[in-house]
JSON list of C-alpha atoms in Angstrom, two decimals:
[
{"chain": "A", "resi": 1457, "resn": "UNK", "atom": "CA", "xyz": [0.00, 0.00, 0.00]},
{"chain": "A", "resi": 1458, "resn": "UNK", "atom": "CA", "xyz": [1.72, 3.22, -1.03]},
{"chain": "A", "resi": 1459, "resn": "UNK", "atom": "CA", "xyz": [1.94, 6.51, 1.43]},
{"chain": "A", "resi": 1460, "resn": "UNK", "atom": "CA", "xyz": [-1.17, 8.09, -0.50]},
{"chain": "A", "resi": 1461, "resn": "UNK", "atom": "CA", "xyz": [-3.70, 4.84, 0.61]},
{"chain": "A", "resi": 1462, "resn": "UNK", "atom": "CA", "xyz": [-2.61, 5.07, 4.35]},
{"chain": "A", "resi": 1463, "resn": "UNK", "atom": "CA", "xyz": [-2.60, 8.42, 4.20]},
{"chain": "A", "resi": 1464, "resn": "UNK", "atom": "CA", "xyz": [-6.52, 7.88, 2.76]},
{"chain": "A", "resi": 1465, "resn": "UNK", "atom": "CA", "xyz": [-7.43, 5.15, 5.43]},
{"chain": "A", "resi": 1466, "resn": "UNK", "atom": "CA", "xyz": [-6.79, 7.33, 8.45]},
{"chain": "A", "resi": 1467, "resn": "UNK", "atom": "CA", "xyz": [-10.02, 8.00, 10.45]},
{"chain": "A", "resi": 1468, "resn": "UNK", "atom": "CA", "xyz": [-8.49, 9.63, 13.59]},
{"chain": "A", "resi": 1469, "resn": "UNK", "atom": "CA", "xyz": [-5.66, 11.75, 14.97]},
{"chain": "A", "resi": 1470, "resn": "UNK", "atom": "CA", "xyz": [-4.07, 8.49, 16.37]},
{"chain": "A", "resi": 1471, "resn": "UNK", "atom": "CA", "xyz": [-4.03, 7.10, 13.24]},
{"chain": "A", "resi": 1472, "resn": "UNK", "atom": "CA", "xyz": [-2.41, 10.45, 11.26]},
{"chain": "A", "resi": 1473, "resn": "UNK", "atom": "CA", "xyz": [0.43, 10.62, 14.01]},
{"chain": "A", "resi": 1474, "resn": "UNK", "atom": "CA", "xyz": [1.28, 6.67, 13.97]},
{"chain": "A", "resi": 1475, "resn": "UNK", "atom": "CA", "xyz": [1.85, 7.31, 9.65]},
{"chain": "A", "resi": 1476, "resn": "UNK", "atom": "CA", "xyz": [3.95, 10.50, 10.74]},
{"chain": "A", "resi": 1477, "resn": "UNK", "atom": "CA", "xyz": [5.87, 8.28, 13.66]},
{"chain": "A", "resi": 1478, "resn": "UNK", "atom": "CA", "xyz": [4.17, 9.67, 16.39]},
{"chain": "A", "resi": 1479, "resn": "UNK", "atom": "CA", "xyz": [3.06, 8.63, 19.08]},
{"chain": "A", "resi": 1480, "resn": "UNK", "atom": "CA", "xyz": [-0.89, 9.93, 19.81]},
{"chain": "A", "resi": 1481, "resn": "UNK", "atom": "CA", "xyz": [-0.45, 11.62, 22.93]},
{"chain": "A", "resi": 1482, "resn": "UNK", "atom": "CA", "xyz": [2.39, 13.12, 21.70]},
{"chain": "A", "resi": 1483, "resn": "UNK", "atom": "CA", "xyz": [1.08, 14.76, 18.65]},
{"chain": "A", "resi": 1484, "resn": "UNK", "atom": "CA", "xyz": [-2.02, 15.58, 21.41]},
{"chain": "A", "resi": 1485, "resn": "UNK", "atom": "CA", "xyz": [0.81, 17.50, 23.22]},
{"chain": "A", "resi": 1486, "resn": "UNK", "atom": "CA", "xyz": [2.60, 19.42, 20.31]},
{"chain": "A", "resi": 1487, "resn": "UNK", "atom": "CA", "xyz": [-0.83, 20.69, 18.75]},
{"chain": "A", "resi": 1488, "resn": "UNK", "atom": "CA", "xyz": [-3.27, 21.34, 21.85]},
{"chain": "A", "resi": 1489, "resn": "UNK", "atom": "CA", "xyz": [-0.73, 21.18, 24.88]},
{"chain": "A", "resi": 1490, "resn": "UNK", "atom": "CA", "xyz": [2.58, 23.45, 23.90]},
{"chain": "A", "resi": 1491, "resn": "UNK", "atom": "CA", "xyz": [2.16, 27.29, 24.90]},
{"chain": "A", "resi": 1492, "resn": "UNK", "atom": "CA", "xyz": [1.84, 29.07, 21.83]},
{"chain": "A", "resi": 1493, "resn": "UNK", "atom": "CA", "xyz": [5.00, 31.20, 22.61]},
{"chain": "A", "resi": 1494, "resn": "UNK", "atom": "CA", "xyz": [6.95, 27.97, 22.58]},
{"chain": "A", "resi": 1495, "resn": "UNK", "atom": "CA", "xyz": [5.94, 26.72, 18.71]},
{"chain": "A", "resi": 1496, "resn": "UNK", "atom": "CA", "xyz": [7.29, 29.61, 16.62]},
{"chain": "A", "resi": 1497, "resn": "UNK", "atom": "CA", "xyz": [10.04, 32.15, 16.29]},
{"chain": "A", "resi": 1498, "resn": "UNK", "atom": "CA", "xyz": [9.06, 35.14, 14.50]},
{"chain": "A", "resi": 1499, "resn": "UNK", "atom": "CA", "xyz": [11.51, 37.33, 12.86]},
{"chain": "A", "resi": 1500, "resn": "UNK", "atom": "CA", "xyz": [12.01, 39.52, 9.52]},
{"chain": "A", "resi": 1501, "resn": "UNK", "atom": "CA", "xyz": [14.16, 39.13, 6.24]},
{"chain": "A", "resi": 1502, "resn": "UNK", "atom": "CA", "xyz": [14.59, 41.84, 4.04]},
{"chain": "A", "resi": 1503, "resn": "UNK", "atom": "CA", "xyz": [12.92, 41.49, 0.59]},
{"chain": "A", "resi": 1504, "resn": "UNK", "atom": "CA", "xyz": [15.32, 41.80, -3.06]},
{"chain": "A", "resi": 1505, "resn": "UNK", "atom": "CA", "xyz": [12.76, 44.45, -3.61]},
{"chain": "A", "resi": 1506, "resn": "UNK", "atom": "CA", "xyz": [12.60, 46.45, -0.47]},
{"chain": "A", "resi": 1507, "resn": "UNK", "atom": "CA", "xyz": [10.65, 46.15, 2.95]},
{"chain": "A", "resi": 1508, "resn": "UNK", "atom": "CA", "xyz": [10.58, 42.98, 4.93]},
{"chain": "A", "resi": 1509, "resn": "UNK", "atom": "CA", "xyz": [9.21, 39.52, 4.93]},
{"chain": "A", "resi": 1510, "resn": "UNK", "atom": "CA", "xyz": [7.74, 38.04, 8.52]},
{"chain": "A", "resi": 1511, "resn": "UNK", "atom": "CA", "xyz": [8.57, 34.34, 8.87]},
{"chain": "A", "resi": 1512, "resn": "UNK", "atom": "CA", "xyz": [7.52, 32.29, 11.37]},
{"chain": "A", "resi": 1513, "resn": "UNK", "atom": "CA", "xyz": [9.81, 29.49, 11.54]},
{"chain": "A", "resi": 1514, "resn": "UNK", "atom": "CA", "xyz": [8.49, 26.33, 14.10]},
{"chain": "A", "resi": 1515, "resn": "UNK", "atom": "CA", "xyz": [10.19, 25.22, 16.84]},
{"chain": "A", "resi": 1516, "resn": "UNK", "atom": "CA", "xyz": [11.05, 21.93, 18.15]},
{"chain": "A", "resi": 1517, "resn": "UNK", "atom": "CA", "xyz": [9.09, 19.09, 17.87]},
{"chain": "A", "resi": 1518, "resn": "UNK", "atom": "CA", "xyz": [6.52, 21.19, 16.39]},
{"chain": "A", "resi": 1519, "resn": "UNK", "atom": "CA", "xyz": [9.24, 21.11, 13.28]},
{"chain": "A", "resi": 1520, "resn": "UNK", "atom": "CA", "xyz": [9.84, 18.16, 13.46]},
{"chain": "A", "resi": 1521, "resn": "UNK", "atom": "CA", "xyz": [5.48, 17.23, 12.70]},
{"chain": "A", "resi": 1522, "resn": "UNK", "atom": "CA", "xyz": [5.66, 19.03, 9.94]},
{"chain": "A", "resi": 1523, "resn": "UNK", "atom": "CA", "xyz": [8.43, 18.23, 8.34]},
{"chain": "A", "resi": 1524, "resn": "UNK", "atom": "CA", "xyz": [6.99, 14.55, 8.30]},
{"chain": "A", "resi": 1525, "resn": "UNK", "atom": "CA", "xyz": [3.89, 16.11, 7.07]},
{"chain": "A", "resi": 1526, "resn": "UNK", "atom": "CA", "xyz": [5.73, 17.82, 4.34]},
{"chain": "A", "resi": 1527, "resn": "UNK", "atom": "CA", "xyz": [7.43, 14.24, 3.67]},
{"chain": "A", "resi": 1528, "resn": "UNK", "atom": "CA", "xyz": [4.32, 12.52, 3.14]},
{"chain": "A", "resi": 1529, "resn": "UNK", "atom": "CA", "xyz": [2.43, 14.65, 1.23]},
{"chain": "A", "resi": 1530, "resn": "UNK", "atom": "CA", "xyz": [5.69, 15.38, -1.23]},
{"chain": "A", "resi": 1531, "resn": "UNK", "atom": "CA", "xyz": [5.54, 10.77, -1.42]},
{"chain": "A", "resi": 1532, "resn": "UNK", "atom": "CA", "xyz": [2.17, 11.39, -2.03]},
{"chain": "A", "resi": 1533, "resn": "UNK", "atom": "CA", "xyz": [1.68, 13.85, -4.96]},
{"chain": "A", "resi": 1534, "resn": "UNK", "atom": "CA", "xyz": [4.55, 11.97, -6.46]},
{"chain": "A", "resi": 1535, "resn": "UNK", "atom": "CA", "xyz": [2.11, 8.69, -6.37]},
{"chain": "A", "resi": 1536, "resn": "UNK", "atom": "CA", "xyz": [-0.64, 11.26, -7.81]},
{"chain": "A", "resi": 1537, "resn": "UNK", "atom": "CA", "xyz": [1.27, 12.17, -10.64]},
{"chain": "A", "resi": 1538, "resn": "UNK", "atom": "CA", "xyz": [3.01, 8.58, -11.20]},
{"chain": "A", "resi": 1539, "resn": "UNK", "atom": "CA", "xyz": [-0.81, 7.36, -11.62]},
{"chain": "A", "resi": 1540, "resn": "UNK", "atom": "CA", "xyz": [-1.90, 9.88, -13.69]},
{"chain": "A", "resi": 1541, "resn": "UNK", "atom": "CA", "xyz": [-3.24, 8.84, -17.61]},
{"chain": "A", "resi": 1542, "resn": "UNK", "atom": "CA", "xyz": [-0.56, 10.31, -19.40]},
{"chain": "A", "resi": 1543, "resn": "UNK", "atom": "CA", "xyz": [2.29, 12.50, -18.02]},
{"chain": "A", "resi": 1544, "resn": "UNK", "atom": "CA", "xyz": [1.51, 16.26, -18.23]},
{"chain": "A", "resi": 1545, "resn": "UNK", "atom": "CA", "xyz": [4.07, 19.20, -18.98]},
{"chain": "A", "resi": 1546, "resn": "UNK", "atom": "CA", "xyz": [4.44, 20.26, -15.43]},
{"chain": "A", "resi": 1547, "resn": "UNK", "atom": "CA", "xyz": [3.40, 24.18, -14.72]},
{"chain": "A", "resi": 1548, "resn": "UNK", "atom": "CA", "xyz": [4.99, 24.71, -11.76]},
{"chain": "A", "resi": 1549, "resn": "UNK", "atom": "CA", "xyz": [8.26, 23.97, -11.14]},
{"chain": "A", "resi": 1550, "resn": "UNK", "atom": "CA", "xyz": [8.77, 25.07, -7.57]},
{"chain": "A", "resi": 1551, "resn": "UNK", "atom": "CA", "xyz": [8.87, 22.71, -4.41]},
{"chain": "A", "resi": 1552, "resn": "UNK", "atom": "CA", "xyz": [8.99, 19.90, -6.46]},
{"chain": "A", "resi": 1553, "resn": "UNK", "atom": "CA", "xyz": [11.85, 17.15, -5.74]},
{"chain": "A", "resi": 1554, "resn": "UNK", "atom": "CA", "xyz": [12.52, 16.88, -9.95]},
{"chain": "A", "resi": 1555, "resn": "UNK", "atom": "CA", "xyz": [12.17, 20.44, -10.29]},
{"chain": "A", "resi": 1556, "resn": "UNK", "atom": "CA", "xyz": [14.12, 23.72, -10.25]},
{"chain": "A", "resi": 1557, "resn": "UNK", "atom": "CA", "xyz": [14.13, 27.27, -10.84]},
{"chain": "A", "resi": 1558, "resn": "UNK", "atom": "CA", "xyz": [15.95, 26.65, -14.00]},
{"chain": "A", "resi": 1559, "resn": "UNK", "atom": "CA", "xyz": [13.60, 23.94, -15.34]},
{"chain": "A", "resi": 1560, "resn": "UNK", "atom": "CA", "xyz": [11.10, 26.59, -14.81]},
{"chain": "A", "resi": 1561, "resn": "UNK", "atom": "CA", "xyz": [13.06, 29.88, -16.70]},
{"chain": "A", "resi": 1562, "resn": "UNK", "atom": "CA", "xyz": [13.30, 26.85, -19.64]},
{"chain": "A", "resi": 1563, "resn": "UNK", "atom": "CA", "xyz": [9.75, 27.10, -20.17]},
{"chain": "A", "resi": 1564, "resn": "UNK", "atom": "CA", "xyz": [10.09, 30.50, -21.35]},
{"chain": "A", "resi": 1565, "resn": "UNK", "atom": "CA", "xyz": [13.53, 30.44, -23.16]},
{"chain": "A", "resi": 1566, "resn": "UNK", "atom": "CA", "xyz": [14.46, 32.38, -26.66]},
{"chain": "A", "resi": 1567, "resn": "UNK", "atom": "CA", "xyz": [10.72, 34.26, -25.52]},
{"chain": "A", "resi": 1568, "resn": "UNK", "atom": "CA", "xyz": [10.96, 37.39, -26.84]},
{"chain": "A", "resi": 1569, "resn": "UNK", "atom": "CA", "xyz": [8.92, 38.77, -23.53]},
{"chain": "A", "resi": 1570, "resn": "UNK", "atom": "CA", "xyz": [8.56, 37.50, -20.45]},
{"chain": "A", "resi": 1571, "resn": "UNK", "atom": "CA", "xyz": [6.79, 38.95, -17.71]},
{"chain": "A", "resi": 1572, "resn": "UNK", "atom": "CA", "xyz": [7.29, 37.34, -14.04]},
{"chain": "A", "resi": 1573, "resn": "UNK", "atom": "CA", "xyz": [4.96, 38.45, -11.31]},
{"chain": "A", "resi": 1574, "resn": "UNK", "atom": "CA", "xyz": [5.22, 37.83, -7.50]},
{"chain": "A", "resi": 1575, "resn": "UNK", "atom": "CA", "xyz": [1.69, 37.97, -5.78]},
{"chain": "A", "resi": 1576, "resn": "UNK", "atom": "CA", "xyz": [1.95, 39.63, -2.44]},
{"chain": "A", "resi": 1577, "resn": "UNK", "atom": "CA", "xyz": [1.34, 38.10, 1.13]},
{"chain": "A", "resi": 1578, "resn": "UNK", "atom": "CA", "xyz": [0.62, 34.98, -0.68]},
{"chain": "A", "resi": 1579, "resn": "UNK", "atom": "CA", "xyz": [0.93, 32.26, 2.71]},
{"chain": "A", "resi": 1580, "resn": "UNK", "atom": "CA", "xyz": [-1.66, 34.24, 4.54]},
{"chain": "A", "resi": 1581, "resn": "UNK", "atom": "CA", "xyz": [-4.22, 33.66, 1.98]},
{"chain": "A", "resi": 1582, "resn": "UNK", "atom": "CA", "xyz": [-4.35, 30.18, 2.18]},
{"chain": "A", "resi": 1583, "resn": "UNK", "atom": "CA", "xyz": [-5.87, 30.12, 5.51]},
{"chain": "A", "resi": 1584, "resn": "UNK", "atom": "CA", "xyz": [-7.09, 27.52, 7.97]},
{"chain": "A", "resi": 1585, "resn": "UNK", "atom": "CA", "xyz": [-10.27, 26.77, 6.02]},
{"chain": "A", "resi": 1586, "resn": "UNK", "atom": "CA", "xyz": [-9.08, 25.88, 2.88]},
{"chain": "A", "resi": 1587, "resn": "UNK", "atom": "CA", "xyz": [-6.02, 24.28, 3.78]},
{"chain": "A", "resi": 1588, "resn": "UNK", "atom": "CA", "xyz": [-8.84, 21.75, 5.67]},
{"chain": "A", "resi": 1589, "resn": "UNK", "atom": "CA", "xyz": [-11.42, 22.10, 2.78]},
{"chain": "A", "resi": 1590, "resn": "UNK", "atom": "CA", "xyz": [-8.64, 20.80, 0.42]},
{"chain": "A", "resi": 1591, "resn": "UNK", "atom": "CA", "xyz": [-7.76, 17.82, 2.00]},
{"chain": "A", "resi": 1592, "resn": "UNK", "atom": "CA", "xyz": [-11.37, 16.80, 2.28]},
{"chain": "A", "resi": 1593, "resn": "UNK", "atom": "CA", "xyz": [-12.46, 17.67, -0.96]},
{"chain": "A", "resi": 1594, "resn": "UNK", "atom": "CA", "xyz": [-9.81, 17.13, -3.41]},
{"chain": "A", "resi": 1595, "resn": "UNK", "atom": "CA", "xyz": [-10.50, 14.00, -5.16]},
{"chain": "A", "resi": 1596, "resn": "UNK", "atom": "CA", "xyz": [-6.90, 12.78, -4.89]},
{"chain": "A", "resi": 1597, "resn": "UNK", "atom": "CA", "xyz": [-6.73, 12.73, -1.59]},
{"chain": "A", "resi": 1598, "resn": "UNK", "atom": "CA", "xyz": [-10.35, 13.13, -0.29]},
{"chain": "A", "resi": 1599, "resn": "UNK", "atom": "CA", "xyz": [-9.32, 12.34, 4.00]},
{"chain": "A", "resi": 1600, "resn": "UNK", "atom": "CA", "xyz": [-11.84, 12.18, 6.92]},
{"chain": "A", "resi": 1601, "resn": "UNK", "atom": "CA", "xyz": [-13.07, 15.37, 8.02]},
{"chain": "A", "resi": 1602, "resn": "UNK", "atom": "CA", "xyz": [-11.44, 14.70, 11.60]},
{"chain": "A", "resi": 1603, "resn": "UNK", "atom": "CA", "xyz": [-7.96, 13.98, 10.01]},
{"chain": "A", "resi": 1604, "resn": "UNK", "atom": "CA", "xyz": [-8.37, 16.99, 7.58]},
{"chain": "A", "resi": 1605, "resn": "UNK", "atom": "CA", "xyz": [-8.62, 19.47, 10.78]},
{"chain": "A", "resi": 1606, "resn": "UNK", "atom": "CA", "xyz": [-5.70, 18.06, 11.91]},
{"chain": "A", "resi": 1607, "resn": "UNK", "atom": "CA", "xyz": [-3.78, 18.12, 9.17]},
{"chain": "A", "resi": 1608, "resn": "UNK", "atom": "CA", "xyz": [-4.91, 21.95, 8.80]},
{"chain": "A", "resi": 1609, "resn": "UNK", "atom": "CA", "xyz": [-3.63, 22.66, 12.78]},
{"chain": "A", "resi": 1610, "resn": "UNK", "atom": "CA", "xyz": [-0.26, 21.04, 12.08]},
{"chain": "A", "resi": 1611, "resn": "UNK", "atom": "CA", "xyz": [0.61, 22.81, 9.21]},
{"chain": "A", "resi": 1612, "resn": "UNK", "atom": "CA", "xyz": [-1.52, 26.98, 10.25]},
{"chain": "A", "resi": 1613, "resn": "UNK", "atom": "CA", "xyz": [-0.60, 29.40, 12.68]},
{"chain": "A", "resi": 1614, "resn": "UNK", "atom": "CA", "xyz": [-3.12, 31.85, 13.54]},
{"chain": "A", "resi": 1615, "resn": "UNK", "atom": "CA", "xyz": [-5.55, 30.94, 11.33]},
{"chain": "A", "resi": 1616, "resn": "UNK", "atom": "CA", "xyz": [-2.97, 30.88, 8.19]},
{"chain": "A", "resi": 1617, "resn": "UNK", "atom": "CA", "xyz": [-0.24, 28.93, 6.45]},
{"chain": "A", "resi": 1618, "resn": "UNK", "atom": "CA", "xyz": [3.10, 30.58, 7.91]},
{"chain": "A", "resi": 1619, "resn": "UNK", "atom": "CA", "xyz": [6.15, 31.47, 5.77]},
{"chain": "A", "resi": 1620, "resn": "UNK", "atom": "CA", "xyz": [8.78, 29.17, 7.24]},
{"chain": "A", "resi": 1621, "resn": "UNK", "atom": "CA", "xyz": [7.02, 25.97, 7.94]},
{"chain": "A", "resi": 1622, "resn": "UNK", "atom": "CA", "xyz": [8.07, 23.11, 5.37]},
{"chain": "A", "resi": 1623, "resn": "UNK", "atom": "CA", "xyz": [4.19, 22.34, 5.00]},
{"chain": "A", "resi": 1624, "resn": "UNK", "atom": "CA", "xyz": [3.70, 25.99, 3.62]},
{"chain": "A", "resi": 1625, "resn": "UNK", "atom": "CA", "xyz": [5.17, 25.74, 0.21]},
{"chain": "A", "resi": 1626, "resn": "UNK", "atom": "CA", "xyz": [3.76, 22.14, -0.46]},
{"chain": "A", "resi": 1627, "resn": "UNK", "atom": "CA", "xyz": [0.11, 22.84, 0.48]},
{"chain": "A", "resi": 1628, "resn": "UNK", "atom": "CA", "xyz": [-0.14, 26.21, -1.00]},
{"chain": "A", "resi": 1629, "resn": "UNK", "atom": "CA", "xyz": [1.28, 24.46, -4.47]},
{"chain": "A", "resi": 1630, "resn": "UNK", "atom": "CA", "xyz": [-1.39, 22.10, -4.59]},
{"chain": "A", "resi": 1631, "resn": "UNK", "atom": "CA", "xyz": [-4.26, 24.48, -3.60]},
{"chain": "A", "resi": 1632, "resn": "UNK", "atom": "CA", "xyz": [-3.09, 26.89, -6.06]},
{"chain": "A", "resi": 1633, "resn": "UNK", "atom": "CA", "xyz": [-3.13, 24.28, -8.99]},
{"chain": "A", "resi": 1634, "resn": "UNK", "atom": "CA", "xyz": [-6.62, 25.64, -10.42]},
{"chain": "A", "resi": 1635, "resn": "UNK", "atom": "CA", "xyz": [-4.76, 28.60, -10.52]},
{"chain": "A", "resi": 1636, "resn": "UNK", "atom": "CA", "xyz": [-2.25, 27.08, -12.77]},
{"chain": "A", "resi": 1637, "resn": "UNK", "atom": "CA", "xyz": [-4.81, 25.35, -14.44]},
{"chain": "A", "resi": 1638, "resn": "UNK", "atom": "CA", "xyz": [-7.30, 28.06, -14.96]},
{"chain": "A", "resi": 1639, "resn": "UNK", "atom": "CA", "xyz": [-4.16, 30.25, -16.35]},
{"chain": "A", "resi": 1640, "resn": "UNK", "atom": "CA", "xyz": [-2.93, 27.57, -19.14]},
{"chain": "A", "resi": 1641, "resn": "UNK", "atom": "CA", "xyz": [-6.16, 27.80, -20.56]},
{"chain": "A", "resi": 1642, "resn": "UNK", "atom": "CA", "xyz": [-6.09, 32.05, -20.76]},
{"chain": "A", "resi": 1643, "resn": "UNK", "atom": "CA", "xyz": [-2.36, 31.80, -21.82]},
{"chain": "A", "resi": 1644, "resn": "UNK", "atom": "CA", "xyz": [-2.99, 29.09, -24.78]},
{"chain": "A", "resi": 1645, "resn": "UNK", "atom": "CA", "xyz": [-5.89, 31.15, -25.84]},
{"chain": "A", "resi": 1646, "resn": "UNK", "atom": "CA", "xyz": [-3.86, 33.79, -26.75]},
{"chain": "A", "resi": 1647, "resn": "UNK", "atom": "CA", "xyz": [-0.56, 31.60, -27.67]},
{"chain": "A", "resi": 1648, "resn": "UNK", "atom": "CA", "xyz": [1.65, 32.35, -24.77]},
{"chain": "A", "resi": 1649, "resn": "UNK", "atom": "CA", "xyz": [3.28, 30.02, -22.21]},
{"chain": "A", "resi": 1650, "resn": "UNK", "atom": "CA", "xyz": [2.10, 29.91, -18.63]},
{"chain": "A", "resi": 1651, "resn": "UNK", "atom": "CA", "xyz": [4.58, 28.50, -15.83]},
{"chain": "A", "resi": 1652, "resn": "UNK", "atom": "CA", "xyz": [4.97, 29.30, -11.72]},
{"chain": "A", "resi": 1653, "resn": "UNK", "atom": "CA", "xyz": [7.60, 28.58, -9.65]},
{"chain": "A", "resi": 1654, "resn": "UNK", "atom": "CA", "xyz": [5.87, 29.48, -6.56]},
{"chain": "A", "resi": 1655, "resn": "UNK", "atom": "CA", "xyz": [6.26, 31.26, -3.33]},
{"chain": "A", "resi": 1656, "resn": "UNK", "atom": "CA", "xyz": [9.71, 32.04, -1.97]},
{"chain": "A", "resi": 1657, "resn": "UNK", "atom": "CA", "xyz": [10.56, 31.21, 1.31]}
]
């Protein structure tokens, strides 16, 4: 059974934290149990284009979670796209283990113009909701309700997907692929080339 059908047959939290090797009580302890002061730094980076980006890097075994989270759901979309009909130019190259930022500028090379765009404050728009309503309702993955939430609490803080957890890049790549989708249709209808590399962390 691959990482995608356990991850499918969970029905509880104890059943999520023994597929991330963890014990129940313990993953009771790191989500419901650890002060909130104790989960996350918070600091700023400057941006290449001016001002500052907040990240909220997490802390401990907190870290450790969701870096197993991140781990299975990276094992997981690779089954996805290993199953899928007929393999699909990919459209966006970032946070993906085959991928790069320079299989991503390939897309668009000997393009006479290219325009890049970076969409502001883009973790904080994913927030707790839809991280949760995507794990129930996507049809690739399609988990409990009760293992959804938890999913969603591991990976948000304060109600969003932080810059600086390993789960933010991940999730917010596979939400966002209607995005992609829905912008390969507008770009092919009027013959240009669509690609995203994603958020920078």
């Amino acid at each position: 059974m691959g990482r995608l059908d356990l991850l499918r047959s969970t029905k509880s939290l104890s059943d999520l934290a023994l597929l991330l090797d963890f014990i129940p009580s313990g993953l009771t302890y790191v989500l419901y149990e650890t002060p909130v002061a104790n989960k996350y730094e918070t600091f700023e980076i400057p941006k290449k284009s001016g001002g500052t980006r907040l990240i909220c890097a997490p802390q401990g075994a907190l870290k450790v979670l969701q870096r197993r989270l991140a781990d299975l759901l990276y094992d997981c979309r690779a089954e996805i796209v290993a199953k899928a009909d007929k393999p699909r130019r990919p459209i966006s190259h970032g946070f993906r283990r085959d991928l790069s930022i320079f299989t991503n500028a390939n897309v668009h090379k000997n393009r006479r113009y290219v325009l890049n765009i970076d969409l502001q404050d883009f973790f904080p728009t994913f927030n707790f909701g839809r991280v949760r309503g995507f794990f129930i309702k996507d049809q690739d993955f399609a988990v409990p309700e009760k293992v959804a939430t938890v999913i969603a609490q591991i990976a948000c803080h304060e109600g969003s997907l932080p810059q600086g957890s390993p789960c933010s890049p991940l999730i917010t790549d596979m939400i966002a692929h209607i995005l992609d989708v829905r912008l390969v249709q507008l770009a092919k209808a009027n013959r240009l080339t669509y690609s995203r590399y994603g958020a920078v962390v």
